[in-house]
Amino acid sequence: MARVYNFSAGPSCLPEEVLNECAAEMLDYNGTGQSVMEMSHRSKAYEPIIEDAEKMVRKLMNVPENYKVLFVQGGGSTQFAMVAENLGIKNKKAAYIETGVWAKKAAAEAKKLGIAVDVIASSKDKNYSYIPKVEKVTGDYDYVYICFNNTIMGTHYEYIPDTGNIPLVADISSCVLSEPLDVSKFGLLFAGAQKNLAPAGVTLVIVREDLIPEPEACLPGTPTMLAYKTHADNGSMYNTPPCYTIYVLDKVLHWIEKNGGAEGMLKRNQEKADYLYNFLDSSDFYHATTEKGSRSLMNVPFLTKYSTAETAAAGKKDEADRTDAEKTALAKEKEINDKFVKEAAAAGLVNLKGHRLVGGMRASIYNAMTLEGVKALVEFMKKFAAENK
Ligand SMILES: Cc1ncc(COP(=O)(O)O)c(C=O)c1O
């Protein structure tokens, strides 16, 4: 079967060149007669891989000397707890900006660990379709937490909040290396790799050294594996790392470098996103759900003309409370969305179903997605609109 254009929110498409290289080295990596999947993480063949991955992160993200680059496991979801356990130790108080599911989950995890969470801004009033503007954060917070790119809602910060001396923590899972980012503005950055960097299984953490506490200074009961120090002191090899995922990550980082680094990715991503948003903004059949000025270059949710404010309101009611007109409108909306997703898949454009919290469709167009893929999607959307007016 021919390869499809994969618009999945994560795990996501990887550069074909990288997949081909992995395939070529599958049975014999670098003359070792073994696959990287099979070798000890402490072998002479493997150690240079993880070392190079760290070197490449430092180079491509311009990571200052006083930051550690760590590869850990447990995904972004484990970072929600780790951040609180390691950084929320002085005043046990933190500020969170609420921009959707992932920021809310992070705040909930901190609360569970006894952190006093202040939600200092929220875009809940408009179903998280924009990023609130927070000029300056002050207070006795141990850290300020933001989700820089909101994968489900399709929003992205176009500014970095000024938090003065309070460390700023950002979840960059769905935008890491999609654009240049000034690491020095942050105390800690983390990203699950399965969107822009690698297959699932590894999480990149970049943390300012002075923010890494001794394990015993973390919140009481913090397990060894959840102390950043454990990983920082052991070159991310305290326990067995996800070796193969890090090997692919290293290859993806070299692919990014070959394609212009973070600047090159931004140019490529801007071009793809402009192409799609311009089409959505000029269409009388589709519309983007996010506000201009907060739009993600990575995740683009969109609805059809059958999804209206009325259907959204009706969707929130209990089934029994809906009028007949609302039921008919909702059924039509579901029918058209299902048809879109099914026909798109048949045309080789897969994983376009939207998240249930937004509805409709979502195209995730991470670094590895090509402009050709986005153009193919827009051509399909035009045809579908003409056939279903
Ligand atoms: C922005 C963001 N943060 C965190 C997560 C959770 O990541 P994981 O599944 O790696 O725990 C996701 C998952 O999609 C995400 O999009």
Short mmCIF file of C-alpha atoms and ligand atoms in Angstrom, two decimals, residues 74-77 80 102 147 149 151 171 173-174 194-195, ligand 1:
data_model
loop_
_atom_site.label_atom_id
_atom_site.label_comp_id
_atom_site.label_asym_id
_atom_site.label_seq_id
_atom_site.Cartn_x
_atom_site.Cartn_y
_atom_site.Cartn_z
CA GLY A 74 6.27 8.50 31.49
CA GLY A 75 5.24 11.03 28.85
CA GLY A 76 4.04 14.56 29.35
CA SER A 77 1.56 13.25 31.90
CA PHE A 80 2.65 17.18 35.37
CA TRP A 102 -3.48 19.61 29.19
CA CYS A 147 0.97 24.81 27.98
CA ASN A 149 0.79 24.71 22.28
CA THR A 151 -2.89 20.15 20.91
CA ASP A 171 4.74 22.07 28.17
CA SER A 173 4.97 18.61 23.71
CA SER A 174 3.21 19.59 20.50
CA GLN A 194 5.75 11.41 19.93
CA LYS A 195 4.61 14.41 17.91
C1 LIG B 1 0.34 19.38 25.03
C2 LIG B 1 0.30 18.01 25.59
N1 LIG B 1 0.78 17.79 26.83
C3 LIG B 1 0.77 16.57 27.40
C4 LIG B 1 0.26 15.49 26.72
C5 LIG B 1 0.27 14.15 27.39
O1 LIG B 1 1.31 13.45 26.88
P1 LIG B 1 1.58 11.89 27.17
O2 LIG B 1 0.52 11.14 26.45
O3 LIG B 1 2.94 11.73 26.59
O4 LIG B 1 1.54 11.70 28.62
C6 LIG B 1 -0.23 15.64 25.42
C7 LIG B 1 -0.76 14.49 24.69
O5 LIG B 1 -1.19 14.55 23.58
C8 LIG B 1 -0.21 16.94 24.86
O6 LIG B 1 -0.69 17.13 23.63
#
